[in-house]
mmCIF file with all atom_site columns, C-alpha atoms (C1' of nucleotides) in Angstrom:
data_model
loop_
_atom_site.group_PDB
_atom_site.id
_atom_site.type_symbol
_atom_site.label_atom_id
_atom_site.label_alt_id
_atom_site.label_comp_id
_atom_site.label_asym_id
_atom_site.label_entity_id
_atom_site.label_seq_id
_atom_site.pdbx_PDB_ins_code
_atom_site.Cartn_x
_atom_site.Cartn_y
_atom_site.Cartn_z
_atom_site.occupancy
_atom_site.B_iso_or_equiv
_atom_site.pdbx_formal_charge
_atom_site.auth_seq_id
_atom_site.auth_comp_id
_atom_site.auth_asym_id
_atom_site.auth_atom_id
_atom_site.pdbx_PDB_model_num
ATOM 1   C CA    . MET A 1 1   ? 0.000   0.000  0.000   1.00 95.00 ? 1   MET A CA    1
ATOM 2   C CA    . LEU A 1 2   ? 2.795   2.382  0.887   1.00 95.00 ? 2   LEU A CA    1
ATOM 3   C CA    . ALA A 1 3   ? 4.531   1.657  -2.402  1.00 97.00 ? 3   ALA A CA    1
ATOM 4   C CA    . GLY A 1 4   ? 1.409   2.747  -4.287  1.00 97.00 ? 4   GLY A CA    1
ATOM 5   C CA    . LEU A 1 5   ? 1.510   6.146  -2.598  1.00 97.00 ? 5   LEU A CA    1
ATOM 6   C CA    . ALA A 1 6   ? 5.252   6.531  -3.073  1.00 97.00 ? 6   ALA A CA    1
ATOM 7   C CA    . GLN A 1 7   ? 4.758   7.401  -6.741  1.00 97.00 ? 7   GLN A CA    1
ATOM 8   C CA    . ALA A 1 8   ? 4.283   10.607 -8.692  1.00 97.00 ? 8   ALA A CA    1
ATOM 9   C CA    . PRO A 1 9   ? 0.872   12.200 -7.923  1.00 97.00 ? 9   PRO A CA    1
ATOM 10  C CA    . ALA A 1 10  ? -0.976  11.164 -11.087 1.00 97.00 ? 10  ALA A CA    1
ATOM 11  C CA    . GLU A 1 11  ? 0.038   7.516  -10.635 1.00 97.00 ? 11  GLU A CA    1
ATOM 12  C CA    . ALA A 1 12  ? -0.805  7.622  -6.934  1.00 98.00 ? 12  ALA A CA    1
ATOM 13  C CA    . ALA A 1 13  ? -4.204  9.153  -7.722  1.00 97.00 ? 13  ALA A CA    1
ATOM 14  C CA    . ARG A 1 14  ? -5.034  6.255  -10.039 1.00 98.00 ? 14  ARG A CA    1
ATOM 15  C CA    . PHE A 1 15  ? -3.673  3.751  -7.557  1.00 98.00 ? 15  PHE A CA    1
ATOM 16  C CA    . LEU A 1 16  ? -6.043  5.039  -4.882  1.00 98.00 ? 16  LEU A CA    1
ATOM 17  C CA    . LEU A 1 17  ? -9.194  4.377  -6.919  1.00 98.00 ? 17  LEU A CA    1
ATOM 18  C CA    . GLY A 1 18  ? -10.911 1.315  -5.474  1.00 98.00 ? 18  GLY A CA    1
ATOM 19  C CA    . LYS A 1 19  ? -8.974  1.400  -2.206  1.00 98.00 ? 19  LYS A CA    1
ATOM 20  C CA    . VAL A 1 20  ? -11.043 1.450  0.968   1.00 98.00 ? 20  VAL A CA    1
ATOM 21  C CA    . LEU A 1 21  ? -10.759 4.374  3.356   1.00 97.00 ? 21  LEU A CA    1
ATOM 22  C CA    . VAL A 1 22  ? -11.498 3.404  6.955   1.00 97.00 ? 22  VAL A CA    1
ATOM 23  C CA    . ARG A 1 23  ? -12.321 6.027  9.566   1.00 96.00 ? 23  ARG A CA    1
ATOM 24  C CA    . ILE A 1 24  ? -12.411 5.062  13.234  1.00 95.00 ? 24  ILE A CA    1
ATOM 25  C CA    . ARG A 1 25  ? -14.138 7.482  15.560  1.00 93.00 ? 25  ARG A CA    1
ATOM 26  C CA    . GLY A 1 26  ? -16.146 7.136  18.719  1.00 89.00 ? 26  GLY A CA    1
ATOM 27  C CA    . GLY A 1 27  ? -15.741 3.369  18.730  1.00 91.00 ? 27  GLY A CA    1
ATOM 28  C CA    . ARG A 1 28  ? -17.254 3.190  15.305  1.00 92.00 ? 28  ARG A CA    1
ATOM 29  C CA    . ALA A 1 29  ? -15.724 2.347  11.928  1.00 94.00 ? 29  ALA A CA    1
ATOM 30  C CA    . ARG A 1 30  ? -16.911 3.870  8.669   1.00 94.00 ? 30  ARG A CA    1
ATOM 31  C CA    . ALA A 1 31  ? -15.597 2.389  5.450   1.00 96.00 ? 31  ALA A CA    1
ATOM 32  C CA    . ALA A 1 32  ? -15.753 3.853  1.963   1.00 96.00 ? 32  ALA A CA    1
ATOM 33  C CA    . ARG A 1 33  ? -14.430 2.797  -1.411  1.00 97.00 ? 33  ARG A CA    1
ATOM 34  C CA    . ILE A 1 34  ? -12.617 5.640  -3.172  1.00 97.00 ? 34  ILE A CA    1
ATOM 35  C CA    . VAL A 1 35  ? -14.042 6.377  -6.626  1.00 96.00 ? 35  VAL A CA    1
ATOM 36  C CA    . GLU A 1 36  ? -12.713 9.839  -7.504  1.00 96.00 ? 36  GLU A CA    1
ATOM 37  C CA    . THR A 1 37  ? -9.360  11.535 -6.936  1.00 96.00 ? 37  THR A CA    1
ATOM 38  C CA    . GLU A 1 38  ? -7.338  14.489 -8.167  1.00 96.00 ? 38  GLU A CA    1
ATOM 39  C CA    . ALA A 1 39  ? -3.570  14.806 -8.419  1.00 97.00 ? 39  ALA A CA    1
ATOM 40  C CA    . TYR A 1 40  ? -1.737  17.964 -7.368  1.00 96.00 ? 40  TYR A CA    1
ATOM 41  C CA    . LEU A 1 41  ? 1.845   18.072 -8.486  1.00 95.00 ? 41  LEU A CA    1
ATOM 42  C CA    . GLY A 1 42  ? 4.751   18.912 -6.258  1.00 87.00 ? 42  GLY A CA    1
ATOM 43  C CA    . ALA A 1 43  ? 6.309   21.307 -8.746  1.00 87.00 ? 43  ALA A CA    1
ATOM 44  C CA    . GLY A 1 44  ? 5.138   23.287 -11.740 1.00 90.00 ? 44  GLY A CA    1
ATOM 45  C CA    . ASP A 1 45  ? 1.469   23.164 -10.739 1.00 93.00 ? 45  ASP A CA    1
ATOM 46  C CA    . PRO A 1 46  ? -0.001  26.611 -10.030 1.00 91.00 ? 46  PRO A CA    1
ATOM 47  C CA    . ALA A 1 47  ? -3.212  25.004 -8.737  1.00 93.00 ? 47  ALA A CA    1
ATOM 48  C CA    . ALA A 1 48  ? -1.437  23.156 -5.935  1.00 95.00 ? 48  ALA A CA    1
ATOM 49  C CA    . HIS A 1 49  ? -1.269  24.589 -2.439  1.00 95.00 ? 49  HIS A CA    1
ATOM 50  C CA    . ALA A 1 50  ? 2.418   23.753 -2.486  1.00 94.00 ? 50  ALA A CA    1
ATOM 51  C CA    . TRP A 1 51  ? 2.804   26.327 -5.249  1.00 92.00 ? 51  TRP A CA    1
ATOM 52  C CA    . SER A 1 52  ? 2.721   29.220 -2.782  1.00 87.00 ? 52  SER A CA    1
ATOM 53  C CA    . GLY A 1 53  ? 5.536   27.697 -0.789  1.00 89.00 ? 53  GLY A CA    1
ATOM 54  C CA    . ARG A 1 54  ? 6.147   25.795 2.372   1.00 92.00 ? 54  ARG A CA    1
ATOM 55  C CA    . THR A 1 55  ? 4.053   27.378 5.123   1.00 91.00 ? 55  THR A CA    1
ATOM 56  C CA    . LYS A 1 56  ? 2.664   26.260 8.436   1.00 91.00 ? 56  LYS A CA    1
ATOM 57  C CA    . ARG A 1 57  ? -0.571  25.120 6.786   1.00 93.00 ? 57  ARG A CA    1
ATOM 58  C CA    . THR A 1 58  ? 1.011   23.294 3.856   1.00 95.00 ? 58  THR A CA    1
ATOM 59  C CA    . GLU A 1 59  ? 3.849   21.690 5.778   1.00 95.00 ? 59  GLU A CA    1
ATOM 60  C CA    . PRO A 1 60  ? 2.258   18.173 5.751   1.00 96.00 ? 60  PRO A CA    1
ATOM 61  C CA    . LEU A 1 61  ? 2.552   18.133 1.952   1.00 97.00 ? 61  LEU A CA    1
ATOM 62  C CA    . TRP A 1 62  ? 6.294   17.714 2.355   1.00 96.00 ? 62  TRP A CA    1
ATOM 63  C CA    . GLY A 1 63  ? 5.863   14.746 4.696   1.00 95.00 ? 63  GLY A CA    1
ATOM 64  C CA    . PRO A 1 64  ? 6.334   11.092 3.775   1.00 96.00 ? 64  PRO A CA    1
ATOM 65  C CA    . PRO A 1 65  ? 3.706   9.419  1.555   1.00 97.00 ? 65  PRO A CA    1
ATOM 66  C CA    . GLY A 1 66  ? 0.545   8.785  3.561   1.00 97.00 ? 66  GLY A CA    1
ATOM 67  C CA    . THR A 1 67  ? 0.759   12.012 5.554   1.00 97.00 ? 67  THR A CA    1
ATOM 68  C CA    . LEU A 1 68  ? -2.690  13.588 5.873   1.00 97.00 ? 68  LEU A CA    1
ATOM 69  C CA    . TYR A 1 69  ? -3.266  17.143 4.686   1.00 97.00 ? 69  TYR A CA    1
ATOM 70  C CA    . VAL A 1 70  ? -6.673  18.521 5.646   1.00 97.00 ? 70  VAL A CA    1
ATOM 71  C CA    . TYR A 1 71  ? -7.628  22.134 5.052   1.00 95.00 ? 71  TYR A CA    1
ATOM 72  C CA    . PHE A 1 72  ? -10.730 24.288 5.381   1.00 94.00 ? 72  PHE A CA    1
ATOM 73  C CA    . VAL A 1 73  ? -12.255 26.006 2.346   1.00 94.00 ? 73  VAL A CA    1
ATOM 74  C CA    . TYR A 1 74  ? -14.954 28.590 1.695   1.00 92.00 ? 74  TYR A CA    1
ATOM 75  C CA    . GLY A 1 75  ? -15.624 28.971 5.388   1.00 91.00 ? 75  GLY A CA    1
ATOM 76  C CA    . ARG A 1 76  ? -17.629 25.737 5.446   1.00 92.00 ? 76  ARG A CA    1
ATOM 77  C CA    . HIS A 1 77  ? -15.931 22.650 4.126   1.00 94.00 ? 77  HIS A CA    1
ATOM 78  C CA    . HIS A 1 78  ? -12.934 20.485 4.748   1.00 95.00 ? 78  HIS A CA    1
ATOM 79  C CA    . CYS A 1 79  ? -10.898 18.726 2.055   1.00 96.00 ? 79  CYS A CA    1
ATOM 80  C CA    . LEU A 1 80  ? -8.913  15.539 2.599   1.00 97.00 ? 80  LEU A CA    1
ATOM 81  C CA    . ASN A 1 81  ? -5.593  15.040 0.835   1.00 97.00 ? 81  ASN A CA    1
ATOM 82  C CA    . LEU A 1 82  ? -2.889  12.415 1.103   1.00 97.00 ? 82  LEU A CA    1
ATOM 83  C CA    . ALA A 1 83  ? 0.730   13.381 0.622   1.00 97.00 ? 83  ALA A CA    1
ATOM 84  C CA    . VAL A 1 84  ? 2.287   11.138 -2.024  1.00 97.00 ? 84  VAL A CA    1
ATOM 85  C CA    . ASP A 1 85  ? 5.569   10.749 -3.878  1.00 96.00 ? 85  ASP A CA    1
ATOM 86  C CA    . ARG A 1 86  ? 8.648   10.614 -1.708  1.00 93.00 ? 86  ARG A CA    1
ATOM 87  C CA    . ALA A 1 87  ? 9.233   12.717 1.402   1.00 93.00 ? 87  ALA A CA    1
ATOM 88  C CA    . GLY A 1 88  ? 10.458  16.165 0.469   1.00 93.00 ? 88  GLY A CA    1
ATOM 89  C CA    . ARG A 1 89  ? 8.332   16.349 -2.683  1.00 95.00 ? 89  ARG A CA    1
ATOM 90  C CA    . PRO A 1 90  ? 5.015   18.108 -1.969  1.00 96.00 ? 90  PRO A CA    1
ATOM 91  C CA    . GLY A 1 91  ? 2.764   16.193 -4.386  1.00 96.00 ? 91  GLY A CA    1
ATOM 92  C CA    . CYS A 1 92  ? -0.624  15.116 -3.055  1.00 97.00 ? 92  CYS A CA    1
ATOM 93  C CA    . VAL A 1 93  ? -3.935  13.489 -3.964  1.00 97.00 ? 93  VAL A CA    1
ATOM 94  C CA    . LEU A 1 94  ? -7.316  15.030 -3.136  1.00 97.00 ? 94  LEU A CA    1
ATOM 95  C CA    . ILE A 1 95  ? -9.989  12.456 -2.248  1.00 97.00 ? 95  ILE A CA    1
ATOM 96  C CA    . ARG A 1 96  ? -13.129 13.718 -4.015  1.00 96.00 ? 96  ARG A CA    1
ATOM 97  C CA    . ALA A 1 97  ? -15.675 10.911 -3.708  1.00 96.00 ? 97  ALA A CA    1
ATOM 98  C CA    . ALA A 1 98  ? -16.269 7.431  -2.333  1.00 96.00 ? 98  ALA A CA    1
ATOM 99  C CA    . GLU A 1 99  ? -18.953 4.772  -2.082  1.00 95.00 ? 99  GLU A CA    1
ATOM 100 C CA    . PRO A 1 100 ? -20.270 3.879  1.377   1.00 94.00 ? 100 PRO A CA    1
ATOM 101 C CA    . LEU A 1 101 ? -19.500 0.304  2.426   1.00 94.00 ? 101 LEU A CA    1
ATOM 102 C CA    . GLY A 1 102 ? -21.010 -1.823 5.152   1.00 79.00 ? 102 GLY A CA    1
ATOM 103 C CA    . GLY A 1 103 ? -24.086 -1.010 7.216   1.00 70.00 ? 103 GLY A CA    1
ATOM 104 C CA    . ARG A 1 104 ? -27.173 -0.047 5.304   1.00 71.00 ? 104 ARG A CA    1
ATOM 105 C CA    . THR A 1 105 ? -26.127 1.321  1.959   1.00 75.00 ? 105 THR A CA    1
ATOM 106 C CA    . ARG A 1 106 ? -28.722 2.898  -0.250  1.00 77.00 ? 106 ARG A CA    1
ATOM 107 C CA    . SER A 1 107 ? -28.444 3.350  -3.957  1.00 76.00 ? 107 SER A CA    1
ATOM 108 C CA    . GLY A 1 108 ? -28.191 6.962  -4.933  1.00 81.00 ? 108 GLY A CA    1
ATOM 109 C CA    . ASP A 1 109 ? -26.381 7.831  -1.705  1.00 87.00 ? 109 ASP A CA    1
ATOM 110 C CA    . ARG A 1 110 ? -24.496 11.084 -2.329  1.00 90.00 ? 110 ARG A CA    1
ATOM 111 C CA    . THR A 1 111 ? -23.180 11.675 1.171   1.00 92.00 ? 111 THR A CA    1
ATOM 112 C CA    . LEU A 1 112 ? -19.615 10.850 0.136   1.00 95.00 ? 112 LEU A CA    1
ATOM 113 C CA    . SER A 1 113 ? -19.761 12.511 -3.290  1.00 94.00 ? 113 SER A CA    1
ATOM 114 C CA    . GLY A 1 114 ? -17.667 15.672 -3.279  1.00 95.00 ? 114 GLY A CA    1
ATOM 115 C CA    . PRO A 1 115 ? -14.676 16.527 -1.094  1.00 95.00 ? 115 PRO A CA    1
ATOM 116 C CA    . GLY A 1 116 ? -16.685 18.592 1.395   1.00 95.00 ? 116 GLY A CA    1
ATOM 117 C CA    . ARG A 1 117 ? -19.457 16.047 1.818   1.00 95.00 ? 117 ARG A CA    1
ATOM 118 C CA    . LEU A 1 118 ? -16.963 13.204 2.139   1.00 96.00 ? 118 LEU A CA    1
ATOM 119 C CA    . CYS A 1 119 ? -15.184 14.955 5.000   1.00 96.00 ? 119 CYS A CA    1
ATOM 120 C CA    . ARG A 1 120 ? -18.456 15.739 6.721   1.00 95.00 ? 120 ARG A CA    1
ATOM 121 C CA    . ALA A 1 121 ? -19.652 12.133 6.491   1.00 94.00 ? 121 ALA A CA    1
ATOM 122 C CA    . LEU A 1 122 ? -16.343 10.669 7.662   1.00 96.00 ? 122 LEU A CA    1
ATOM 123 C CA    . ARG A 1 123 ? -15.921 13.319 10.359  1.00 95.00 ? 123 ARG A CA    1
ATOM 124 C CA    . VAL A 1 124 ? -12.640 14.523 8.926   1.00 96.00 ? 124 VAL A CA    1
ATOM 125 C CA    . ASP A 1 125 ? -11.376 17.944 9.987   1.00 95.00 ? 125 ASP A CA    1
ATOM 126 C CA    . ARG A 1 126 ? -8.120  19.767 10.548  1.00 94.00 ? 126 ARG A CA    1
ATOM 127 C CA    . ARG A 1 127 ? -7.392  17.817 13.702  1.00 94.00 ? 127 ARG A CA    1
ATOM 128 C CA    . LEU A 1 128 ? -6.166  15.080 11.348  1.00 96.00 ? 128 LEU A CA    1
ATOM 129 C CA    . THR A 1 129 ? -3.802  17.237 9.340   1.00 96.00 ? 129 THR A CA    1
ATOM 130 C CA    . GLY A 1 130 ? -0.180  16.224 9.764   1.00 96.00 ? 130 GLY A CA    1
ATOM 131 C CA    . ARG A 1 131 ? -1.156  12.777 11.035  1.00 96.00 ? 131 ARG A CA    1
ATOM 132 C CA    . HIS A 1 132 ? -0.189  9.700  9.113   1.00 96.00 ? 132 HIS A CA    1
ATOM 133 C CA    . LEU A 1 133 ? -2.270  6.935  7.493   1.00 96.00 ? 133 LEU A CA    1
ATOM 134 C CA    . PHE A 1 134 ? 0.081   4.205  8.637   1.00 95.00 ? 134 PHE A CA    1
ATOM 135 C CA    . GLU A 1 135 ? 0.960   5.328  12.147  1.00 96.00 ? 135 GLU A CA    1
ATOM 136 C CA    . PRO A 1 136 ? -0.042  2.861  14.882  1.00 96.00 ? 136 PRO A CA    1
ATOM 137 C CA    . GLY A 1 137 ? -3.647  3.303  15.995  1.00 94.00 ? 137 GLY A CA    1
ATOM 138 C CA    . SER A 1 138 ? -4.360  5.744  13.186  1.00 96.00 ? 138 SER A CA    1
ATOM 139 C CA    . ALA A 1 139 ? -7.964  6.949  13.127  1.00 96.00 ? 139 ALA A CA    1
ATOM 140 C CA    . LEU A 1 140 ? -7.825  6.908  9.341   1.00 97.00 ? 140 LEU A CA    1
ATOM 141 C CA    . PHE A 1 141 ? -6.207  4.244  7.198   1.00 97.00 ? 141 PHE A CA    1
ATOM 142 C CA    . LEU A 1 142 ? -6.481  2.332  3.929   1.00 97.00 ? 142 LEU A CA    1
ATOM 143 C CA    . ARG A 1 143 ? -7.439  -1.210 3.020   1.00 97.00 ? 143 ARG A CA    1
ATOM 144 C CA    . GLU A 1 144 ? -7.310  -3.084 -0.224  1.00 97.00 ? 144 GLU A CA    1
ATOM 145 C CA    . GLY A 1 145 ? -10.513 -2.965 -2.244  1.00 96.00 ? 145 GLY A CA    1
ATOM 146 C CA    . GLY A 1 146 ? -11.903 -3.816 -5.628  1.00 94.00 ? 146 GLY A CA    1
ATOM 147 C CA    . PRO A 1 147 ? -10.030 -1.924 -8.352  1.00 96.00 ? 147 PRO A CA    1
ATOM 148 C CA    . PRO A 1 148 ? -12.154 -0.146 -10.959 1.00 97.00 ? 148 PRO A CA    1
ATOM 149 C CA    . ARG A 1 149 ? -12.890 -1.897 -14.247 1.00 97.00 ? 149 ARG A CA    1
ATOM 150 C CA    . ALA A 1 150 ? -12.231 1.307  -16.149 1.00 96.00 ? 150 ALA A CA    1
ATOM 151 C CA    . ILE A 1 151 ? -10.713 4.630  -15.134 1.00 96.00 ? 151 ILE A CA    1
ATOM 152 C CA    . GLY A 1 152 ? -11.831 7.942  -16.605 1.00 94.00 ? 152 GLY A CA    1
ATOM 153 C CA    . ALA A 1 153 ? -9.741  11.115 -16.651 1.00 94.00 ? 153 ALA A CA    1
ATOM 154 C CA    . SER A 1 154 ? -10.763 14.770 -16.931 1.00 92.00 ? 154 SER A CA    1
ATOM 155 C CA    . PRO A 1 155 ? -9.605  18.235 -15.934 1.00 91.00 ? 155 PRO A CA    1
ATOM 156 C CA    . ARG A 1 156 ? -9.698  18.992 -12.230 1.00 93.00 ? 156 ARG A CA    1
ATOM 157 C CA    . VAL A 1 157 ? -12.831 20.533 -10.766 1.00 92.00 ? 157 VAL A CA    1
ATOM 158 C CA    . GLY A 1 158 ? -13.233 24.128 -9.647  1.00 89.00 ? 158 GLY A CA    1
ATOM 159 C CA    . LEU A 1 159 ? -9.927  25.508 -10.814 1.00 87.00 ? 159 LEU A CA    1
ATOM 160 C CA    . ARG A 1 160 ? -9.279  28.539 -12.992 1.00 79.00 ? 160 ARG A CA    1
ATOM 161 C CA    . VAL A 1 161 ? -5.718  27.538 -13.780 1.00 83.00 ? 161 VAL A CA    1
ATOM 162 C CA    . ALA A 1 162 ? -4.166  24.525 -15.432 1.00 84.00 ? 162 ALA A CA    1
ATOM 163 C CA    . ARG A 1 163 ? -7.424  23.453 -17.091 1.00 82.00 ? 163 ARG A CA    1
ATOM 164 C CA    . ARG A 1 164 ? -5.560  21.681 -19.835 1.00 85.00 ? 164 ARG A CA    1
ATOM 165 C CA    . ARG A 1 165 ? -4.189  18.966 -17.639 1.00 89.00 ? 165 ARG A CA    1
ATOM 166 C CA    . ARG A 1 166 ? -6.348  15.922 -17.012 1.00 92.00 ? 166 ARG A CA    1
ATOM 167 C CA    . LEU A 1 167 ? -5.462  15.168 -13.412 1.00 95.00 ? 167 LEU A CA    1
ATOM 168 C CA    . ARG A 1 168 ? -8.880  14.107 -12.151 1.00 95.00 ? 168 ARG A CA    1
ATOM 169 C CA    . PHE A 1 169 ? -9.474  10.360 -12.167 1.00 96.00 ? 169 PHE A CA    1
ATOM 170 C CA    . PHE A 1 170 ? -12.633 8.395  -11.477 1.00 95.00 ? 170 PHE A CA    1
ATOM 171 C CA    . ASP A 1 171 ? -14.182 4.944  -11.566 1.00 96.00 ? 171 ASP A CA    1
ATOM 172 C CA    . ARG A 1 172 ? -16.291 4.978  -14.715 1.00 93.00 ? 172 ARG A CA    1
ATOM 173 C CA    . ASP A 1 173 ? -18.727 2.462  -13.256 1.00 93.00 ? 173 ASP A CA    1
ATOM 174 C CA    . SER A 1 174 ? -19.462 4.275  -10.018 1.00 93.00 ? 174 SER A CA    1
ATOM 175 C CA    . ALA A 1 175 ? -22.624 6.278  -9.417  1.00 90.00 ? 175 ALA A CA    1
ATOM 176 C CA    . ALA A 1 176 ? -20.944 8.023  -6.490  1.00 93.00 ? 176 ALA A CA    1
ATOM 177 C CA    . VAL A 1 177 ? -18.601 10.148 -8.616  1.00 93.00 ? 177 VAL A CA    1
ATOM 178 C CA    . SER A 1 178 ? -19.263 13.784 -7.752  1.00 88.00 ? 178 SER A CA    1
ATOM 179 C CA    . GLY A 1 179 ? -21.196 16.500 -9.454  1.00 63.00 ? 179 GLY A CA    1
ATOM 180 C CA    . SER A 1 180 ? -23.300 16.164 -12.591 1.00 52.00 ? 180 SER A CA    1
ATOM 181 C CA    . ARG A 1 181 ? -22.328 19.816 -12.976 1.00 50.00 ? 181 ARG A CA    1
ATOM 182 C CA    . TYR A 1 182 ? -18.706 18.831 -13.189 1.00 50.00 ? 182 TYR A CA    1
ATOM 183 C CA    . GLY A 1 183 ? -19.116 16.494 -16.106 1.00 47.00 ? 183 GLY A CA    1
ATOM 184 C CA    . ARG A 1 184 ? -19.590 13.256 -14.257 1.00 47.00 ? 184 ARG A CA    1
ATOM 185 C CA    . GLY A 1 185 ? -18.801 10.378 -16.511 1.00 45.00 ? 185 GLY A CA    1
ATOM 186 C CA    . ARG A 1 186 ? -17.142 12.675 -19.004 1.00 52.00 ? 186 ARG A CA    1
ATOM 187 C CA    . GLY A 1 187 ? -13.482 12.444 -19.772 1.00 55.00 ? 187 GLY A CA    1
ATOM 188 C CA    . ARG A 1 188 ? -11.519 9.848  -21.628 1.00 59.00 ? 188 ARG A CA    1
ATOM 189 C CA    . GLN A 1 189 ? -9.987  6.680  -20.382 1.00 57.00 ? 189 GLN A CA    1
ATOM 190 C "C1'" . DC  B 2 1   ? -33.054 19.739 -14.944 1.00 73.32 ? 1   DC  B "C1'" 1
ATOM 191 C "C1'" . DC  B 2 2   ? -30.002 23.876 -14.984 1.00 73.32 ? 2   DC  B "C1'" 1
ATOM 192 C "C1'" . DG  B 2 3   ? -27.758 28.092 -13.438 1.00 73.32 ? 3   DG  B "C1'" 1
ATOM 193 C "C1'" . DC  B 2 4   ? -26.918 31.404 -10.080 1.00 73.32 ? 4   DC  B "C1'" 1
ATOM 194 C "C1'" . DG  B 2 5   ? -25.440 33.412 -5.709  1.00 73.32 ? 5   DG  B "C1'" 1
ATOM 195 C "C1'" . DG  B 2 6   ? -24.816 33.375 -0.662  1.00 73.32 ? 6   DG  B "C1'" 1
ATOM 196 C "C1'" . DA  B 2 7   ? -22.611 31.528 3.328   1.00 73.32 ? 7   DA  B "C1'" 1
ATOM 197 C "C1'" . DT  B 2 8   ? -18.386 32.049 6.119   1.00 73.32 ? 8   DT  B "C1'" 1
ATOM 198 C "C1'" . DC  B 2 9   ? -13.348 31.866 7.476   1.00 73.32 ? 9   DC  B "C1'" 1
ATOM 199 C "C1'" . DT  B 2 10  ? -8.383  30.849 6.679   1.00 73.32 ? 10  DT  B "C1'" 1
ATOM 200 C "C1'" . DT  B 2 11  ? -4.369  32.058 4.374   1.00 73.32 ? 11  DT  B "C1'" 1
ATOM 201 C "C1'" . DC  B 2 12  ? -1.333  34.709 1.938   1.00 73.32 ? 12  DC  B "C1'" 1
ATOM 202 C "C1'" . DT  B 2 13  ? -0.484  39.328 -0.523  1.00 73.32 ? 13  DT  B "C1'" 1
ATOM 203 C "C1'" . DG  C 3 1   ? -8.199  42.853 1.569   1.00 73.32 ? 1   DG  C "C1'" 1
ATOM 204 C "C1'" . DA  C 3 2   ? -9.253  39.288 -1.778  1.00 73.32 ? 2   DA  C "C1'" 1
ATOM 205 C "C1'" . DA  C 3 3   ? -9.681  34.766 -3.378  1.00 73.32 ? 3   DA  C "C1'" 1
ATOM 206 C "C1'" . DG  C 3 4   ? -10.545 30.157 -2.670  1.00 73.32 ? 4   DG  C "C1'" 1
ATOM 207 C "C1'" . DA  C 3 5   ? -9.296  22.204 -4.710  1.00 73.32 ? 5   DA  C "C1'" 1
ATOM 208 C "C1'" . DT  C 3 6   ? -17.499 23.738 -2.071  1.00 73.32 ? 6   DT  C "C1'" 1
ATOM 209 C "C1'" . DC  C 3 7   ? -22.268 22.927 -1.200  1.00 73.32 ? 7   DC  C "C1'" 1
ATOM 210 C "C1'" . DC  C 3 8   ? -27.074 23.982 -0.922  1.00 73.32 ? 8   DC  C "C1'" 1
ATOM 211 C "C1'" . DG  C 3 9   ? -31.268 26.298 -1.802  1.00 73.32 ? 9   DG  C "C1'" 1
ATOM 212 C "C1'" . DC  C 3 10  ? -33.734 29.036 -4.751  1.00 73.32 ? 10  DC  C "C1'" 1
ATOM 213 C "C1'" . DG  C 3 11  ? -35.758 30.491 -9.047  1.00 73.32 ? 11  DG  C "C1'" 1
ATOM 214 C "C1'" . DG  C 3 12  ? -36.928 29.659 -13.854 1.00 73.32 ? 12  DG  C "C1'" 1
ATOM 215 C "C1'" . DA  C 3 13  ? -37.905 26.463 -17.757 1.00 73.32 ? 13  DA  C "C1'" 1
#
DNA sequence: CCGCGGATCTTCT
DNA sequence: GAAGATCCGCGGA
């Protein structure tokens, strides 16, 4: 699992599709299969938070692969990222959507579709930033899961810069991929 | 179904 | 002081 994250961001973002994110909180486990990710490059990517330099907030991006980077946007929402590539390179992967696993799952469930909703449902906030997926007793970690049959790629969502690059990846067969507005299902393989 | 705008706060300029 | 890796509710068609 670690080896999959210790790759360049675009490869790590594809690797993460199908993996299962497990969140432990309050004696309860929530599991979700990742179906949509975005890669943010460590260098030469004006859309990446690392672009503006190494600051107190962005410090986890420079950590070893599997370091959590959680930030707060638009005064309302949190976004969950995983540092990837090797330590010292600030590439990361944004987790944009997942499918609920276990318990009662309903078709058409959108509670994990979109980075803000996913964090709300999994109770992810800035208290997790700087922590590590693989540290002992981690409240958030990964498990193997069913890989997607086909992977789609498109430009990243919500950015004004670097629209030409197709760094958003998604499971073409999943109904949980975010936003019909964002061209769900669009993009080439 | 689609498009628009408000909410609300952190971070960097 | 402005913009931002978002979401939801509202209005119109």
